[in-house]
Tab-separated table of C-alpha atoms in Angstrom:
chain	number	residue	atom	x	y	z
A	25	GLY	CA	-7.768	20.819	190.789
A	26	GLN	CA	-5.300	22.865	189.038
A	27	GLN	CA	-4.880	21.962	185.355
A	28	VAL	CA	-2.208	23.055	182.920
A	29	MET	CA	-2.939	22.493	179.264
A	30	GLN	CA	-0.126	22.451	176.689
A	31	ILE	CA	-0.411	22.391	172.957
A	32	PRO	CA	0.224	20.939	170.732
A	33	GLN	CA	1.182	17.558	171.635
A	34	TYR	CA	3.373	16.824	168.788
A	35	GLN	CA	5.128	19.236	166.426
A	36	HIS	CA	7.235	18.196	163.368
A	37	VAL	CA	9.275	21.017	161.702
A	38	GLN	CA	11.931	21.100	159.180
A	39	GLU	CA	15.363	22.273	160.512
A	40	GLY	CA	15.495	26.041	160.341
A	41	GLU	CA	11.752	26.477	160.962
A	42	ASP	CA	10.447	28.159	163.798
A	43	PHE	CA	8.605	26.319	166.739
A	44	THR	CA	6.149	27.454	169.488
A	45	THR	CA	4.531	25.757	172.301
A	46	TYR	CA	1.662	26.982	174.384
A	47	CYS	CA	0.574	26.629	178.026
A	48	ASN	CA	-2.738	27.406	179.599
A	49	SER	CA	-3.849	27.357	183.113
A	50	SER	CA	-7.258	27.130	184.566
A	51	THR	CA	-6.052	29.074	187.540
A	52	THR	CA	-3.985	32.301	187.943
A	53	LEU	CA	-0.441	31.090	188.566
A	54	SER	CA	2.268	32.624	190.854
A	55	ASN	CA	4.905	31.468	188.228
A	56	ILE	CA	5.579	29.357	185.399
A	57	GLN	CA	8.607	27.324	184.611
A	58	TRP	CA	9.865	25.310	181.333
A	59	TYR	CA	11.698	22.439	181.182
A	60	LYS	CA	13.226	20.329	178.315
A	61	GLN	CA	13.647	16.620	178.186
A	62	ARG	CA	15.928	15.023	175.522
A	63	PRO	CA	14.911	11.509	174.416
A	64	GLY	CA	15.877	9.063	177.050
A	65	GLY	CA	16.535	11.856	179.436
A	66	HIS	CA	15.130	13.666	182.287
A	67	PRO	CA	13.653	16.922	182.390
A	68	VAL	CA	16.045	19.974	182.839
A	69	PHE	CA	14.969	23.363	183.964
A	70	LEU	CA	15.034	26.061	181.173
A	71	ILE	CA	13.542	29.168	182.938
A	72	GLN	CA	11.137	30.712	185.398
A	73	LEU	CA	8.570	33.597	184.808
A	74	VAL	CA	7.152	35.491	187.494
A	75	LYS	CA	5.851	38.778	186.419
A	76	SER	CA	2.698	39.501	184.552
A	77	GLY	CA	3.607	40.208	180.832
A	78	GLU	CA	7.157	38.946	181.468
A	79	VAL	CA	9.342	38.196	178.487
A	80	LYS	CA	12.800	36.467	178.821
A	81	LYS	CA	15.126	35.202	175.974
A	82	GLN	CA	17.827	32.690	175.964
A	83	LYS	CA	19.646	32.895	172.616
A	84	ARG	CA	16.978	31.259	170.053
A	85	LEU	CA	14.506	30.712	172.801
A	86	THR	CA	11.875	33.082	173.745
A	87	PHE	CA	9.767	32.726	176.845
A	88	GLN	CA	6.359	34.602	177.791
A	89	PHE	CA	4.173	35.072	180.525
A	90	GLY	CA	0.480	36.253	179.910
A	91	GLU	CA	-0.916	39.414	181.396
A	92	ALA	CA	-3.349	37.403	183.506
A	93	LYS	CA	-0.747	34.876	184.417
A	94	LYS	CA	-2.721	32.039	183.109
A	95	ASN	CA	-0.898	31.331	179.891
A	96	SER	CA	2.761	31.235	178.590
A	97	SER	CA	4.468	30.206	175.457
A	98	LEU	CA	7.805	29.106	174.325
A	99	HIS	CA	9.035	30.085	170.850
A	100	ILE	CA	12.083	28.645	169.167
A	101	THR	CA	13.456	30.545	166.123
A	102	ALA	CA	15.419	28.580	163.408
A	103	THR	CA	15.242	25.025	164.991
A	104	GLN	CA	18.188	22.989	165.034
A	105	THR	CA	18.644	19.439	165.541
A	106	THR	CA	19.578	19.830	169.105
A	107	ASP	CA	16.497	21.200	169.989
A	108	VAL	CA	14.819	17.919	169.624
A	109	GLY	CA	13.004	16.708	172.733
A	110	THR	CA	9.852	17.268	174.940
A	111	TYR	CA	9.202	20.676	176.271
A	112	PHE	CA	7.026	20.834	179.490
A	113	CYS	CA	5.533	23.815	180.981
A	114	ALA	CA	4.883	23.778	184.922
A	115	GLY	CA	2.710	26.124	187.029
A	116	GLU	CA	2.529	26.836	190.482
A	117	ARG	CA	-0.193	28.470	192.226
A	118	GLY	CA	0.221	30.715	195.309
A	119	GLY	CA	1.329	29.158	198.648
A	120	GLY	CA	3.259	26.115	197.076
A	121	ALA	CA	1.061	23.408	198.760
A	122	ASP	CA	-0.133	22.060	195.474
A	123	GLY	CA	3.587	21.786	194.087
A	124	LEU	CA	4.210	22.174	190.350
A	125	THR	CA	1.475	21.032	188.020
A	126	PHE	CA	3.543	20.020	184.568
A	127	GLY	CA	1.542	20.131	181.296
A	128	LYS	CA	1.604	17.007	179.149
A	129	GLY	CA	4.454	18.376	177.062
A	130	THR	CA	4.941	19.016	173.605
A	131	HIS	CA	7.198	16.602	171.497
A	132	LEU	CA	9.278	18.648	169.104
A	133	ILE	CA	10.716	16.516	166.136
A	134	ILE	CA	13.030	17.819	163.537
A	135	GLN	CA	13.425	16.721	160.145
A	136	PRO	CA	16.807	17.481	158.651
B	21	ASP	CA	29.253	14.540	191.341
B	22	THR	CA	25.741	13.829	190.226
B	23	ALA	CA	23.338	16.248	191.840
B	24	VAL	CA	20.225	14.000	192.294
B	25	SER	CA	20.915	10.370	191.863
B	26	GLN	CA	18.550	7.519	191.974
B	27	THR	CA	18.899	3.772	191.803
B	28	PRO	CA	18.255	1.604	190.162
B	29	LYS	CA	18.158	2.749	186.559
B	30	TYR	CA	16.130	-0.229	185.569
B	31	LEU	CA	13.778	-2.471	187.399
B	32	VAL	CA	12.115	-5.542	186.076
B	33	THR	CA	9.872	-7.434	188.249
B	34	GLN	CA	6.939	-9.635	188.449
B	35	MET	CA	3.479	-8.670	189.451
B	36	GLY	CA	3.003	-8.977	193.345
B	37	ASN	CA	6.509	-8.301	194.244
B	38	ASP	CA	7.781	-5.429	196.575
B	39	LYS	CA	10.420	-3.131	195.400
B	40	SER	CA	12.266	0.067	196.311
B	41	ILE	CA	13.776	3.006	194.605
B	42	LYS	CA	16.353	4.961	196.517
B	43	CYS	CA	17.005	8.767	195.701
B	44	GLU	CA	19.909	11.265	197.195
B	45	GLN	CA	20.552	14.710	196.437
B	46	ASN	CA	23.780	16.582	197.304
B	47	LEU	CA	22.651	19.908	196.463
B	48	GLY	CA	21.778	20.670	200.123
B	49	HIS	CA	17.718	21.214	199.027
B	50	ASP	CA	14.984	21.256	201.429
B	51	THR	CA	12.522	19.759	199.312
B	52	MET	CA	12.422	16.516	197.362
B	53	TYR	CA	9.854	14.770	195.267
B	54	TRP	CA	8.778	11.789	193.403
B	55	TYR	CA	7.203	12.131	189.993
B	56	LYS	CA	5.740	9.460	187.891
B	57	GLN	CA	6.141	9.576	183.844
B	58	ASP	CA	3.752	7.322	181.947
B	59	SER	CA	4.332	6.014	178.327
B	60	LYS	CA	2.917	9.101	176.955
B	61	LYS	CA	5.739	11.246	178.890
B	62	PHE	CA	2.996	12.934	181.242
B	63	LEU	CA	4.681	13.962	184.239
B	64	LYS	CA	2.569	13.527	187.377
B	65	ILE	CA	3.730	14.433	190.900
B	66	MET	CA	3.349	11.720	193.660
B	67	PHE	CA	4.978	13.113	196.729
B	68	SER	CA	6.823	16.058	198.155
B	69	TYR	CA	8.923	16.323	201.272
B	70	ASN	CA	10.220	19.251	202.913
B	71	ASN	CA	12.882	18.853	205.376
B	72	LYS	CA	11.808	15.282	206.113
B	73	GLU	CA	8.084	16.118	206.439
B	74	LEU	CA	5.428	14.980	203.949
B	75	ILE	CA	4.075	18.000	202.080
B	76	ILE	CA	2.372	16.875	199.133
B	77	ASN	CA	0.528	13.398	198.970
B	78	GLU	CA	-1.326	13.026	195.676
B	79	THR	CA	-3.792	10.378	195.020
B	80	VAL	CA	-1.613	7.565	194.671
B	81	PRO	CA	-2.344	3.976	195.903
B	82	ASN	CA	-1.281	3.442	199.464
B	83	ARG	CA	0.814	0.565	198.117
B	84	PHE	CA	3.205	3.480	197.449
B	85	SER	CA	5.079	4.686	200.546
B	86	PRO	CA	7.752	7.232	200.516
B	87	LYS	CA	10.443	7.404	203.230
B	88	SER	CA	12.681	10.331	204.140
B	89	PRO	CA	15.439	9.350	206.671
B	90	ASP	CA	16.995	12.762	206.273
B	91	LYS	CA	16.696	15.747	204.021
B	92	ALA	CA	19.195	14.334	201.552
B	93	HIS	CA	17.426	11.121	200.940
B	94	LEU	CA	13.873	10.241	199.793
B	95	ASN	CA	13.136	6.568	198.943
B	96	LEU	CA	10.170	5.160	197.283
B	97	HIS	CA	8.729	1.739	198.255
B	98	ILE	CA	6.096	-0.001	196.302
B	99	ASN	CA	4.118	-3.057	197.666
B	100	SER	CA	2.492	-5.593	195.615
B	101	LEU	CA	3.288	-4.229	192.313
B	102	GLU	CA	0.915	-4.158	189.548
B	103	LEU	CA	1.062	-3.850	185.613
B	104	GLY	CA	-0.151	-0.332	185.936
B	105	ASP	CA	2.842	0.587	187.921
B	106	SER	CA	5.169	0.236	184.845
B	107	ALA	CA	6.503	3.884	184.110
B	108	VAL	CA	9.443	5.937	184.775
B	109	TYR	CA	9.771	7.267	188.182
B	110	PHE	CA	11.662	10.316	188.752
B	111	CYS	CA	13.137	11.818	191.973
B	112	ALA	CA	13.665	15.623	192.054
B	113	SER	CA	14.930	18.153	194.378
B	114	SER	CA	14.671	22.140	194.833
B	115	GLN	CA	15.170	24.862	197.133
B	116	ASP	CA	12.045	26.947	197.513
B	117	ARG	CA	10.205	25.142	194.598
B	118	VAL	CA	12.090	26.874	191.912
B	119	LYS	CA	14.154	25.096	189.395
B	120	LEU	CA	13.520	21.333	190.033
B	121	PHE	CA	16.638	19.045	189.542
B	122	PHE	CA	15.825	15.667	188.437
B	123	GLY	CA	17.421	12.448	188.649
B	124	SER	CA	18.205	10.310	185.748
B	125	GLY	CA	15.034	8.339	186.327
B	126	THR	CA	14.118	4.613	187.138
B	127	GLN	CA	12.302	2.744	184.318
B	128	LEU	CA	10.123	0.176	186.083
B	129	SER	CA	8.699	-2.611	184.194
B	130	VAL	CA	6.273	-5.011	185.782
B	131	LEU	CA	5.571	-8.074	184.090
């Protein structure tokens, strides 16, 4: 079945440092979505990428979708304590019959 | 108004019991889901319903039975609970499978 690998599993950074999480799929994706889950909370949608090579920005967050539509990354510039949480990528193959497959998430821990 | 609401928030029960988790969405979405999140935060889809019709039924024990009385509700009934069922269960909804809206989760603890 479809697999979505996400690394790293944990990332400790000092406040103000940058952070990147990477997502890789075993199959070509029709789209990829990113979610953030705060500690004790539920996943919240951040963005969807659809086009090959697409890059989208949300303030300090930059999302990329690979040319082959098999990988994606989320980069946070100058992390803040509010960025703490688990970041998930979720990929979908065409047709939608399989639904979204979530990566295992990257836990971002920020030291003040 | 909460977009996706699920109850109860916490559920503590003994092995062998039967329990239900309820979910309701007021977003008018066509598709609803149940996800299981284990202690390592891994999110795994269990079921997906589109307009009350079962679309996705991942390999979960048949002790788990979803029920969708209408497209705004998707309940999860679990028979003969086992220790390994302990997890957080999230209900979610979406329109056209984009932007899932998750409920706040139900923390199930089986003793």
